[in-house]
Coordinates of C-alpha atoms in Angstrom, one line a residue:
M689 CA 89.3 125.1 33.1
P690 CA 87.2 125.2 36.4
G691 CA 86.4 121.5 36.4
R692 CA 90.0 120.3 36.5
W693 CA 91.7 119.2 39.6
K694 CA 94.8 120.7 41.2
V695 CA 97.3 118.3 42.7
F696 CA 100.1 118.7 45.2
I697 CA 102.8 116.1 45.5
S698 CA 104.3 115.8 48.9
Y699 CA 107.7 114.0 49.2
S700 CA 111.1 114.0 50.8
H701 CA 114.0 115.4 48.7
K702 CA 116.2 112.7 50.3
D703 CA 114.2 110.2 48.3
E704 CA 114.9 112.1 45.1
A705 CA 118.6 112.2 45.9
R706 CA 118.8 108.4 46.0
C707 CA 118.5 108.2 42.2
D708 CA 117.0 104.7 42.7
S709 CA 114.5 104.5 39.8
R710 CA 114.9 101.8 37.2
A711 CA 112.1 103.2 35.1
E712 CA 113.9 106.5 34.7
V713 CA 117.6 106.0 35.3
G714 CA 119.4 108.8 37.1
V715 CA 116.4 110.1 39.1
G716 CA 114.7 109.1 42.3
Y717 CA 111.3 107.5 42.8
P718 CA 109.5 110.9 43.2
R719 CA 110.5 112.3 39.8
A720 CA 109.9 108.9 38.2
F721 CA 106.3 109.0 39.6
L722 CA 105.9 112.6 38.3
T723 CA 106.9 111.5 34.7
S724 CA 104.5 108.5 34.8
L725 CA 101.6 110.7 36.1
K726 CA 102.2 113.3 33.4
A727 CA 102.2 110.7 30.7
A728 CA 99.1 109.0 32.0
I729 CA 97.0 112.2 32.1
Q730 CA 97.7 113.1 28.5
A731 CA 94.4 111.7 27.4
H732 CA 92.5 113.1 30.4
E733 CA 93.2 116.9 30.3
G734 CA 89.6 117.5 31.1
L735 CA 90.3 116.1 34.6
L736 CA 93.9 117.1 35.2
S737 CA 96.8 118.7 33.3
K738 CA 100.5 118.8 34.0
D739 CA 100.2 122.5 34.7
E740 CA 98.0 121.8 37.7
I741 CA 100.4 119.4 39.3
F742 CA 102.6 121.1 42.0
F743 CA 106.0 119.3 42.3
D744 CA 108.2 121.7 44.1
D745 CA 111.5 120.7 42.4
E746 CA 110.0 122.0 39.1
R747 CA 107.6 124.8 40.2
L748 CA 109.9 126.5 42.7
S749 CA 112.5 127.2 40.1
V750 CA 110.2 129.9 38.6
E751 CA 109.0 131.3 42.0
A752 CA 110.6 134.2 43.7
E753 CA 110.0 132.9 47.2
W754 CA 109.5 129.2 48.0
R755 CA 107.5 129.3 51.2
P756 CA 104.6 131.5 49.9
A757 CA 104.5 129.4 46.7
I758 CA 104.1 126.2 48.7
G759 CA 101.5 127.8 50.9
K760 CA 99.5 129.0 48.0
A761 CA 99.6 125.6 46.3
L762 CA 98.5 123.9 49.5
D763 CA 95.6 126.2 49.8
E764 CA 94.5 125.7 46.2
C765 CA 94.9 122.0 45.6
E766 CA 92.0 119.5 45.7
L767 CA 94.2 116.4 46.0
L768 CA 97.4 115.8 47.8
I769 CA 99.5 112.8 46.9
F770 CA 101.9 111.8 49.7
L771 CA 104.9 109.6 48.7
V772 CA 105.5 107.5 51.8
S773 CA 109.1 106.5 52.8
P774 CA 111.2 106.4 56.0
H775 CA 112.5 109.9 55.0
S776 CA 109.1 111.5 54.2
V777 CA 107.4 110.4 57.4
L778 CA 110.3 111.9 59.4
S779 CA 110.2 115.2 57.5
E780 CA 108.9 117.9 59.7
F781 CA 107.8 119.9 56.7
C782 CA 105.9 117.0 55.0
M783 CA 104.1 115.9 58.2
T784 CA 103.4 119.1 60.1
T785 CA 103.0 121.5 57.2
E786 CA 101.9 119.7 54.0
L787 CA 99.9 116.8 55.4
A788 CA 98.6 118.8 58.3
R789 CA 97.3 121.5 56.0
A790 CA 95.5 118.8 53.9
L791 CA 93.9 117.4 57.0
Q792 CA 92.9 120.9 58.2
R793 CA 91.3 121.7 54.8
N794 CA 89.6 118.3 54.6
I795 CA 90.8 117.6 51.1
H796 CA 91.5 114.2 49.5
V797 CA 94.8 112.5 50.1
I798 CA 96.3 109.5 48.3
T799 CA 99.3 107.7 49.7
V800 CA 101.9 106.0 47.5
L801 CA 104.4 103.7 49.2
L802 CA 107.9 104.1 47.8
R803 CA 109.9 101.8 50.1
P804 CA 109.0 99.3 52.9
L805 CA 107.9 100.9 56.1
P806 CA 106.3 98.6 58.6
D807 CA 103.1 100.0 60.2
W808 CA 103.3 103.1 58.1
Y809 CA 99.5 103.2 58.0
G810 CA 99.5 103.8 61.8
I811 CA 101.4 107.1 61.6
K812 CA 99.3 110.0 62.9
V813 CA 98.8 113.4 61.3
R814 CA 97.6 116.1 63.5
N815 CA 95.2 118.9 62.6
P816 CA 97.0 122.1 63.9
E817 CA 93.8 123.8 64.7
S818 CA 91.6 121.2 66.4
G819 CA 94.3 118.8 67.6
A820 CA 92.4 115.9 66.0
T821 CA 94.5 113.2 64.3
K822 CA 94.1 110.9 61.4
L823 CA 96.1 107.8 60.4
L824 CA 97.9 107.7 57.1
G825 CA 96.2 104.4 56.3
E826 CA 92.8 106.0 56.8
W827 CA 93.0 108.1 53.6
H828 CA 91.4 107.0 50.4
S829 CA 93.9 104.7 48.8
G830 CA 95.1 102.8 51.8
G831 CA 98.5 102.7 50.0
L832 CA 99.4 102.4 46.3
P833 CA 100.5 100.4 44.3
K834 CA 98.3 97.5 45.2
V835 CA 98.6 93.7 44.6
S836 CA 95.7 91.5 45.6
G837 CA 94.3 94.4 47.7
N838 CA 97.5 95.0 49.6
A839 CA 100.0 97.8 49.2
K840 CA 103.3 96.7 47.7
P841 CA 106.2 99.2 47.9
V842 CA 107.5 100.4 44.6
S843 CA 111.0 99.2 45.6
D844 CA 109.7 95.6 45.8
W845 CA 108.7 95.7 42.1
G846 CA 112.4 95.6 41.0
A847 CA 112.7 95.4 37.3
Q848 CA 108.9 95.8 37.0
E849 CA 108.9 99.4 38.3
D850 CA 107.1 100.6 35.2
A851 CA 104.2 98.3 36.1
A852 CA 104.2 99.7 39.6
W853 CA 103.8 103.3 38.3
A854 CA 101.1 102.1 35.8
N855 CA 99.3 100.6 38.8
V856 CA 99.5 103.8 40.7
T857 CA 98.5 106.2 38.0
E858 CA 95.6 104.0 36.8
R859 CA 94.2 104.0 40.3
I860 CA 94.7 107.8 40.8
L861 CA 92.8 108.5 37.6
A862 CA 90.1 106.1 38.6
F863 CA 89.8 107.9 41.9
I864 CA 89.5 111.3 40.3
K865 CA 86.9 110.1 37.9
A866 CA 84.9 108.7 40.8
H867 CA 85.1 112.0 42.7
P868 CA 84.7 114.7 40.0
F869 CA 85.5 118.2 41.0
K870 CA 83.0 120.7 39.6
G871 CA 84.4 124.0 40.4
A872 CA 81.9 126.0 38.4
D873 CA 78.9 125.2 40.6
G874 CA 80.6 123.8 43.6
A875 CA 78.4 120.7 43.7
S876 CA 81.1 118.2 44.3
A877 CA 83.8 120.6 45.5
P878 CA 85.7 120.1 48.7
P879 CA 85.0 122.6 51.5
D880 CA 86.1 126.2 50.8
P881 CA 89.7 126.6 51.8
A882 CA 90.6 128.9 54.6
P883 CA 92.3 132.2 53.7
P884 CA 95.9 131.7 52.7
Q885 CA 98.2 131.8 55.6
P886 CA 102.0 132.0 55.8
I887 CA 103.8 128.7 56.4
P888 CA 105.1 128.9 60.0
A889 CA 108.6 127.8 60.8
P890 CA 108.6 124.7 63.1
L891 CA 108.6 125.5 66.7
P892 CA 111.9 124.7 68.5
D893 CA 110.3 122.4 71.0
S894 CA 107.8 120.8 68.6
G895 CA 108.0 117.1 68.0
P896 CA 106.8 115.2 65.0
A897 CA 103.0 115.0 64.3
F898 CA 103.0 111.3 65.4
A899 CA 103.7 109.5 68.5
C900 CA 106.9 107.7 69.6
V901 CA 109.4 108.7 66.9
P902 CA 111.6 111.8 67.1
E903 CA 112.5 113.9 64.1
K904 CA 115.6 112.1 63.0
S905 CA 114.6 108.6 63.7
P906 CA 114.0 106.2 60.8
V907 CA 112.2 103.6 63.0
P908 CA 108.6 103.2 61.9
V909 CA 106.0 104.7 64.2
E910 CA 104.8 102.2 66.8
S911 CA 106.5 99.2 65.3
A912 CA 105.7 95.9 67.1
L913 CA 108.6 96.2 69.5
C914 CA 107.8 99.9 70.1
A915 CA 104.2 99.1 70.9
A916 CA 105.3 96.4 73.4
L917 CA 107.6 98.8 75.2
R918 CA 105.0 101.6 75.3
A919 CA 102.3 99.3 76.6
H920 CA 104.6 98.0 79.3
L921 CA 105.6 101.5 80.4
E922 CA 102.1 102.8 80.5
Q923 CA 100.9 99.7 82.4
H924 CA 103.5 99.9 85.1
W925 CA 104.5 103.6 85.2
T926 CA 102.5 104.6 88.3
Q927 CA 102.5 101.3 90.3
A928 CA 106.2 100.4 89.7
R929 CA 109.2 102.6 90.3
L930 CA 109.9 103.3 86.6
A931 CA 109.8 107.1 87.0
E932 CA 112.3 106.9 89.8
V933 CA 114.7 104.8 87.7
F934 CA 114.6 106.9 84.6
A935 CA 115.1 110.1 86.5
D936 CA 118.2 108.8 88.3
E937 CA 121.3 109.8 86.5
Q938 CA 123.3 107.3 88.6
L939 CA 121.3 104.6 86.7
I940 CA 120.8 106.1 83.2
V941 CA 121.7 109.3 81.4
G942 CA 119.9 110.8 78.5
V943 CA 116.1 110.5 79.3
E944 CA 114.4 113.9 79.3
L945 CA 113.2 115.1 82.6
P946 CA 110.6 115.0 84.1
A947 CA 110.6 111.4 83.0
S948 CA 107.5 109.9 81.4
P949 CA 106.6 107.1 79.0
D950 CA 106.9 109.6 76.1
T951 CA 110.3 110.8 77.1
V952 CA 111.5 107.2 77.4
M953 CA 110.2 106.4 74.0
R954 CA 112.0 109.4 72.5
F955 CA 115.1 108.3 74.2
V956 CA 115.1 104.8 72.8
C957 CA 113.9 105.8 69.3
A958 CA 116.5 108.6 68.8
T959 CA 119.0 107.8 66.1
D960 CA 121.8 110.1 67.3
D961 CA 124.5 108.0 69.0
C962 CA 122.5 104.8 69.2
C963 CA 125.6 103.0 70.6
V964 CA 125.6 105.4 73.5
T965 CA 121.8 104.9 74.1
L966 CA 122.3 101.2 74.0
A967 CA 125.2 101.2 76.4
E968 CA 123.1 103.3 78.9
A969 CA 120.2 100.9 78.7
V970 CA 122.5 97.9 79.2
G971 CA 124.3 99.6 82.1
C972 CA 121.0 100.4 83.7
L973 CA 119.8 96.8 83.4
R974 CA 123.0 95.6 84.9
A975 CA 122.7 98.0 87.8
C976 CA 119.0 97.2 88.4
K977 CA 119.7 93.5 88.6
G978 CA 121.6 94.2 91.8
K979 CA 118.6 96.0 93.3
P980 CA 116.0 93.3 94.1
D981 CA 113.6 95.9 95.5
L982 CA 113.0 97.3 92.0
G983 CA 111.1 94.2 90.8
E984 CA 110.4 92.7 87.5
P985 CA 108.5 95.6 85.8
V986 CA 111.8 97.7 85.8
E987 CA 113.9 94.9 84.3
G988 CA 111.1 94.1 81.9
A989 CA 111.1 97.7 80.7
L990 CA 114.8 97.7 80.2
V991 CA 114.9 94.5 78.2
R992 CA 112.2 95.9 75.9
M993 CA 114.1 99.1 75.7
I994 CA 117.2 97.2 74.5
L995 CA 115.2 95.5 71.8
V996 CA 113.7 98.8 70.5
I997 CA 117.1 100.5 70.6
A998 CA 118.5 97.6 68.6
E999 CA 115.8 98.0 66.0
T1000 CA 116.5 101.8 65.9
Y1001 CA 120.3 101.2 65.6
L1002 CA 120.0 98.6 62.8
R1003 CA 117.6 100.7 60.7
A1004 CA 119.5 104.0 61.2
A1005 CA 122.8 102.3 60.1
A1006 CA 121.1 100.7 57.1
V1007 CA 119.5 104.0 56.0
E1008 CA 122.8 105.8 56.2
A1009 CA 124.5 103.0 54.2
G1010 CA 121.7 102.9 51.6
Y1011 CA 121.1 99.3 52.4
Q1012 CA 117.8 98.2 51.0
P1013 CA 117.4 94.4 51.0
G1014 CA 114.4 92.7 49.5
R1015 CA 112.3 90.7 51.9
E1016 CA 113.5 87.5 50.2
E1017 CA 117.2 88.4 50.7
P1018 CA 118.7 86.1 53.4
V1019 CA 119.8 87.5 56.7
W1020 CA 123.5 87.0 57.0
E1021 CA 123.3 85.9 60.6
Q1022 CA 122.6 82.2 61.3
E1023 CA 122.1 82.3 65.1
I1024 CA 118.3 82.5 65.6
L1025 CA 118.2 85.3 68.1
M1026 CA 120.3 87.8 66.2
A1027 CA 118.8 86.7 62.8
S1028 CA 115.3 87.2 64.2
L1029 CA 116.1 90.7 65.4
I1030 CA 117.5 91.7 62.0
A1031 CA 114.5 90.2 60.2
A1032 CA 112.1 91.8 62.7
E1033 CA 113.6 95.2 61.9
R1034 CA 113.4 94.5 58.2
M1035 CA 109.9 93.1 58.1
G1036 CA 108.2 94.7 61.1
F1037 CA 107.1 91.7 63.2
G1038 CA 107.4 91.6 67.0
L1039 CA 109.4 89.1 69.1
C1040 CA 108.1 87.0 71.9
F1041 CA 110.4 85.4 74.4
K1042 CA 109.4 82.8 77.0
G1043 CA 111.3 82.1 80.2
G1044 CA 114.0 79.6 79.9
K1045 CA 114.5 80.0 76.2
R1046 CA 117.0 82.2 74.3
E1047 CA 115.3 81.9 70.9
P1048 CA 112.1 83.9 70.3
E1049 CA 109.0 81.8 71.1
C1050 CA 107.2 83.1 68.0
V1051 CA 109.9 82.1 65.6
Y1052 CA 109.8 78.5 64.2
A1053 CA 112.6 76.9 62.1
I1054 CA 111.3 75.0 59.1
T1055 CA 112.9 72.9 56.3
P1056 CA 110.5 73.6 53.5
P1057 CA 110.0 71.0 50.7
A1058 CA 111.5 71.6 47.3
E1059 CA 108.2 71.1 45.3
V1060 CA 107.0 73.9 43.1
L1061 CA 104.4 76.0 44.9
G1062 CA 102.9 77.6 41.8
D1063 CA 101.9 74.4 40.2
P1064 CA 98.5 73.1 41.3
D1065 CA 99.5 69.6 40.2
E1066 CA 102.4 69.5 42.6
A1067 CA 102.3 68.4 46.2
G1068 CA 104.2 71.5 47.4
P1069 CA 101.4 73.4 49.1
G1070 CA 100.3 70.4 51.2
L1071 CA 103.8 69.5 52.1
V1072 CA 104.6 73.1 53.1
R1073 CA 101.5 73.2 55.3
S1074 CA 102.5 69.9 56.9
E1075 CA 106.1 71.2 57.6
V1076 CA 104.8 74.4 59.2
M1077 CA 102.5 72.4 61.4
R1078 CA 105.4 70.2 62.5
A1079 CA 107.3 73.4 63.4
L1080 CA 104.4 74.9 65.3
D1081 CA 104.0 71.7 67.3
R1082 CA 107.8 71.7 68.0
S1083 CA 107.9 68.1 66.6
Q1084 CA 111.1 66.6 65.2
V1085 CA 109.4 64.8 62.3
A1086 CA 106.4 65.8 60.2
S1087 CA 103.4 63.6 60.6
G1088 CA 103.1 63.1 56.9
N1089 CA 99.3 63.8 57.1
A1090 CA 97.8 66.3 54.6
I1091 CA 97.0 69.6 56.3
S1092 CA 94.2 71.7 54.9
A1093 CA 94.5 75.4 54.4
G1094 CA 91.7 76.1 56.8
Y1095 CA 93.2 74.0 59.6
L1096 CA 96.6 75.7 59.3
K1097 CA 95.1 79.2 59.2
A1098 CA 92.9 78.5 62.3
T1099 CA 96.0 77.1 64.1
V1100 CA 98.0 80.2 63.3
I1101 CA 95.2 82.5 64.5
R1102 CA 95.0 80.5 67.8
R1103 CA 98.8 80.6 68.2
R1104 CA 98.9 84.4 67.6
R1105 CA 96.2 84.8 70.2
D1106 CA 98.1 82.7 72.7
L1107 CA 101.5 84.3 72.1
K1108 CA 100.1 87.8 71.6
A1109 CA 102.5 88.1 68.7
D1110 CA 102.9 87.3 65.0
V1111 CA 103.8 83.8 63.9
V1112 CA 107.1 83.7 62.1
V1113 CA 109.0 80.9 60.3
T1114 CA 112.6 80.9 59.2
A1115 CA 114.5 78.6 56.8
L1116 CA 118.0 78.3 55.4
A1117 CA 118.5 79.8 51.9
D1118 CA 119.9 76.6 50.3
G1119 CA 118.8 73.8 48.1
A1120 CA 115.6 74.7 46.3
Y1121 CA 115.6 78.0 48.1
A1122 CA 119.1 79.2 47.1
Q1123 CA 117.5 81.5 44.5
P1124 CA 115.3 84.6 45.3
G1125 CA 112.4 83.4 43.2
P1126 CA 111.5 80.3 45.2
R1127 CA 112.1 82.2 48.4
A1128 CA 109.6 85.0 47.4
A1129 CA 107.1 82.3 46.3
L1130 CA 107.3 80.6 49.7
Q1131 CA 106.9 84.0 51.5
D1132 CA 103.8 84.8 49.4
F1133 CA 102.4 81.4 50.0
L1134 CA 102.7 81.7 53.8
A1135 CA 101.5 85.2 53.8
Q1136 CA 98.0 84.0 53.0
Y1137 CA 98.0 82.2 56.4
E1138 CA 99.3 85.4 58.1
I1139 CA 102.7 83.9 58.6
H1140 CA 105.9 86.0 58.3
A1141 CA 108.8 84.1 56.7
F1142 CA 112.5 85.1 56.5
F1143 CA 115.6 83.2 55.4
R1144 CA 119.1 82.8 56.9
S1145 CA 122.3 82.3 54.9
A1146 CA 123.0 78.6 54.4
E1147 CA 126.7 79.2 55.1
R1148 CA 128.3 81.6 57.5
Q1149 CA 128.5 85.1 55.8
D1150 CA 130.7 88.1 56.6
V1151 CA 128.7 90.8 58.3
P1152 CA 128.3 93.8 55.9
Q1153 CA 130.9 96.5 56.5
W1154 CA 128.3 99.0 57.6
A1155 CA 126.9 96.6 60.2
L1156 CA 130.1 95.4 61.8
A1157 CA 130.1 97.7 64.8
V1158 CA 126.3 97.6 65.1
I1159 CA 126.3 93.8 65.3
G1160 CA 129.1 93.7 67.8
D1161 CA 127.3 96.2 70.0
L1162 CA 124.1 94.3 69.8
Q1163 CA 125.7 90.9 70.6
N1164 CA 127.1 92.5 73.7
A1165 CA 123.8 94.0 74.7
L1166 CA 121.8 90.9 74.1
A1167 CA 124.2 88.8 76.2
E1168 CA 123.2 91.1 79.1
A1169 CA 119.5 91.1 78.3
F1170 CA 119.4 87.3 77.8
P1171 CA 122.4 86.0 79.7
P1172 CA 123.5 82.3 79.6
E1173 CA 123.6 80.7 83.0
T1174 CA 126.8 79.8 84.7
K1175 CA 127.2 76.0 84.7
T1176 CA 129.7 73.6 86.4
G1177 CA 132.2 71.7 84.4
A1178 CA 130.2 68.5 84.6
E1179 CA 127.0 70.3 83.5
Q1180 CA 128.9 72.0 80.6
K1181 CA 130.0 68.6 79.3
M1182 CA 126.4 67.3 79.4
A1183 CA 125.2 70.2 77.3
N1184 CA 124.4 69.2 73.7
P1185 CA 125.7 71.4 71.0
A1186 CA 123.0 73.3 69.2
K1187 CA 122.6 73.4 65.4
D1188 CA 123.0 77.2 65.4
G1189 CA 126.5 76.9 66.9
S1190 CA 125.6 77.8 70.5
N1191 CA 126.6 75.6 73.4
G1192 CA 123.1 74.5 74.2
N1193 CA 123.0 76.3 77.6
V1194 CA 119.7 77.1 79.1
V1195 CA 119.3 80.9 79.5
N1196 CA 117.0 83.2 81.4
N1197 CA 114.7 85.0 78.9
Y1198 CA 111.7 87.3 79.0
N1199 CA 108.4 86.9 77.3
I1200 CA 108.0 90.1 75.4
N1201 CA 104.7 90.2 73.6
A1202 CA 104.6 92.4 70.5
S1203 CA 101.1 93.6 71.1
G1204 CA 101.4 94.4 74.8
G1205 CA 99.0 92.9 77.4
A1206 CA 99.9 90.5 80.2
V1207 CA 103.5 89.5 80.1
N1208 CA 105.2 86.6 82.0
F1209 CA 108.9 86.5 82.7
G1210 CA 111.3 83.8 83.3
D1211 CA 113.1 83.8 86.6
H1212 CA 116.0 86.3 86.3
A1213 CA 118.5 85.9 89.1
K1214 CA 119.2 89.0 91.2
V1215 CA 122.7 87.8 91.9
A1216 CA 124.8 86.9 88.8
G1217 CA 126.1 83.3 88.7
R1218 CA 123.8 82.0 91.4
D1219 CA 124.3 78.3 91.8
I1220 CA 121.6 75.8 90.8
H1221 CA 120.8 73.2 93.5
A1222 CA 119.3 70.1 92.0
G1223 CA 117.6 67.3 93.9
S1224 CA 118.7 63.7 94.2
P1225 CA 118.2 61.2 91.3
A1226 CA 115.5 59.5 93.4
D1227 CA 113.5 62.7 93.6
W1228 CA 113.5 63.2 89.8
N1229 CA 112.5 59.6 89.3
T1230 CA 109.4 60.3 91.4
V1231 CA 108.7 63.3 89.2
A1232 CA 109.1 61.2 86.0
Q1233 CA 106.7 58.5 87.3
A1234 CA 104.1 61.1 88.2
L1235 CA 104.4 62.7 84.7
T1236 CA 103.9 59.3 83.1
A1237 CA 100.8 58.7 85.1
L1238 CA 99.5 62.2 84.3
Q1239 CA 100.1 61.6 80.6
A1240 CA 98.2 58.4 80.7
S1241 CA 95.2 60.1 82.3
I1242 CA 95.2 62.8 79.6
A1243 CA 95.6 60.4 76.8
A1244 CA 92.6 58.5 78.0
L1245 CA 90.4 61.5 77.0
A1246 CA 88.4 61.0 73.9
D1247 CA 90.0 62.5 70.8
G1248 CA 87.1 64.9 70.3
V1249 CA 87.7 66.7 73.6
P1250 CA 88.9 70.2 72.5
Q1251 CA 91.1 70.6 75.6
K1252 CA 93.1 67.4 75.0
T1253 CA 95.6 69.0 72.6
R1254 CA 96.3 71.9 74.9
L1255 CA 96.7 69.7 78.0
L1256 CA 99.2 67.5 76.1
A1257 CA 101.1 70.5 74.9
D1258 CA 101.4 71.9 78.5
L1259 CA 102.5 68.5 79.7
K1260 CA 105.1 68.3 77.0
E1261 CA 106.6 71.6 78.1
V1262 CA 107.0 70.4 81.7
S1263 CA 108.5 67.1 80.5
A1264 CA 111.0 68.8 78.3
V1265 CA 112.2 71.0 81.2
V1266 CA 112.7 68.3 83.8
E1267 CA 113.7 65.3 81.6
T1268 CA 117.5 65.9 82.3
G1269 CA 117.0 66.1 86.0
K1270 CA 119.0 69.4 85.9
P1271 CA 116.6 72.2 85.0
S1272 CA 117.6 75.8 85.4
E1273 CA 116.1 78.2 87.8
G1274 CA 114.9 80.2 84.8
D1275 CA 112.5 77.3 84.0
A1276 CA 110.6 77.4 87.3
R1277 CA 108.0 80.0 86.3
L1278 CA 107.4 78.2 83.0
V1279 CA 106.7 74.9 84.7
K1280 CA 104.5 76.6 87.3
R1281 CA 102.5 78.2 84.5
C1282 CA 102.1 75.0 82.6
L1283 CA 100.9 73.1 85.7
E1284 CA 98.4 75.8 86.5
G1285 CA 97.2 75.6 82.9
L1286 CA 96.9 71.8 83.2
K1287 CA 94.8 72.1 86.3
Q1288 CA 92.5 74.8 84.7
G1289 CA 92.1 72.8 81.5
A1290 CA 91.3 69.6 83.4
E1291 CA 88.7 71.3 85.5
A1292 CA 86.9 72.4 82.3
V1293 CA 86.7 68.8 81.1
E1294 CA 83.8 66.5 82.0
N1295 CA 85.1 64.0 84.6
G1296 CA 88.4 65.8 84.7
G1297 CA 88.8 65.2 88.4
K1298 CA 91.1 62.2 87.7
I1299 CA 93.5 64.4 85.8
V1300 CA 93.5 66.9 88.6
E1301 CA 94.4 64.1 91.0
K1302 CA 97.4 63.1 88.9
I1303 CA 98.7 66.7 88.8
S1304 CA 99.2 66.8 92.6
P1305 CA 102.0 64.2 92.7
V1306 CA 103.8 66.1 90.0
W1307 CA 103.5 69.3 92.0
D1308 CA 104.7 67.6 95.2
G1309 CA 107.6 65.8 93.4
L1310 CA 108.9 69.0 91.9
K1311 CA 108.8 70.7 95.3
A1312 CA 110.9 67.9 96.8
A1313 CA 113.4 67.7 93.9
W1314 CA 113.7 71.3 92.8
P1315 CA 114.5 74.0 95.4
A1316 CA 114.0 76.8 92.9
F1317 CA 110.4 75.6 92.2
L1318 CA 109.8 75.3 96.0
A1319 CA 111.0 78.8 96.5
L1320 CA 108.8 80.2 93.7
I1321 CA 105.6 78.8 95.1
S1322 CA 106.4 79.4 98.8

């Protein structure tokens, strides 16, 4: 029948081998989808019949040669359905043969998301003739199945997998009905296909059809951490000495030569021997810290590299072990830094670090209320919003005031803009959130405000067997990338134990923004273990008095002045750093930035000259009390 469509299903055989379908036990998601599609079209044979669906596992069993059969099917189909997964986007054949041919012929493509894959929609497919590219997310469906307009992976439907396939097939049939193919007169037909061509074998030197990820890597293309590294490399490659560093085998081994941002990205995203790649990056960072002439861009690149390698390492090990946690499953690590890294790999958000802090700046710990979120008569939504605002303001106690949905969303948008990273909250999986249902409900509730949420185990858990070596390697690497400072015995006794089990030491960290752009770094000592020289108690008393006067001048501003909140927040940062009288050298840049922000904000306020006057004594007092601050501005 000339009016009926021909459909080609593109998928990875590794997904079929998983046998992970609940809807059709004993098979994988691809065959479960095929069964569902064939059942759904029974009443629509005028549009599509099962004989016009090319699924190679079935059709190739009756074909003499598989490559010509696939080539013929690709040249004749009007619709290609691509089953998206970490395996399929890494398949050379799926990407550079099947999808590339669909793009070349300009036929319809529908994407079906089998398993979570952050930023999958940004993966590029390249037209082999013109070189033009198209993103997976730009094709018609934007990802099926859908819930509230957003793609929800089939694996996230759990026991409701049948509903997921019904969602997919219903939308596919609706699409076909809305785009009827009239082969008899060609009125609505796609462009005439090019003459059949043999399917070429992949070239030995050819990479995948999308940037950043090599053939075997399961890391999603341009994840948030990947994007941050790529942006940094491209920004500093020509001005800094990055090319020199990555071409020097005395510093690092494994980067393809001649070195370039692309070869560095391939190096950090490769899944073969991640532990070796990680050790090379850590060793290079250690060596470069002893070369002060290299400067911050080199160290910044290496710290970003360590985070991307960690992401690659975690995901590669999880894929190999078949580990597929739901988003609501708690991270077994309790320490915020490691837990955030594991969750970032699982959920796809970036991490932002600020100088002087070990924990990611974009991750906020919350203690969510126990009220039911799904009941409009309960106070839960308002209490959750209030608790999130408390965390965003870094306050110890919630204000108790009701927070509107609009105010929280606007605050999150502003915070994302300031941090150049996603806003993330984390909570312990205990009490009312000991079960997956309430955890998922909280995640769904916060998602409407563009907030990522992940849970940590309430009690210390054993690291899964598959992750033991990975976590050990990462802890070693992160200790080098974010090292605790050496403290004297007296200072060590003064350190307050942290809730996460760490000793409360101040550390030197980097602000690594997930979306690239301007990046500020904490002071990282060029010589390990450099002593901290603190001023006399009298000097710090002078600073404290100056800060009190500055706070009074800001507090005198009318409540309606928009800059007032930002000025108080910057002042709070400075006060928190110097209140002990023993700040670390790593805090110097943070304090300098905050004081400059205070001055800039005050100058934008009507009659703000009085505030500017109060900043000068703080500046002078810090120079007298804090040699590291004086050295920074000299």
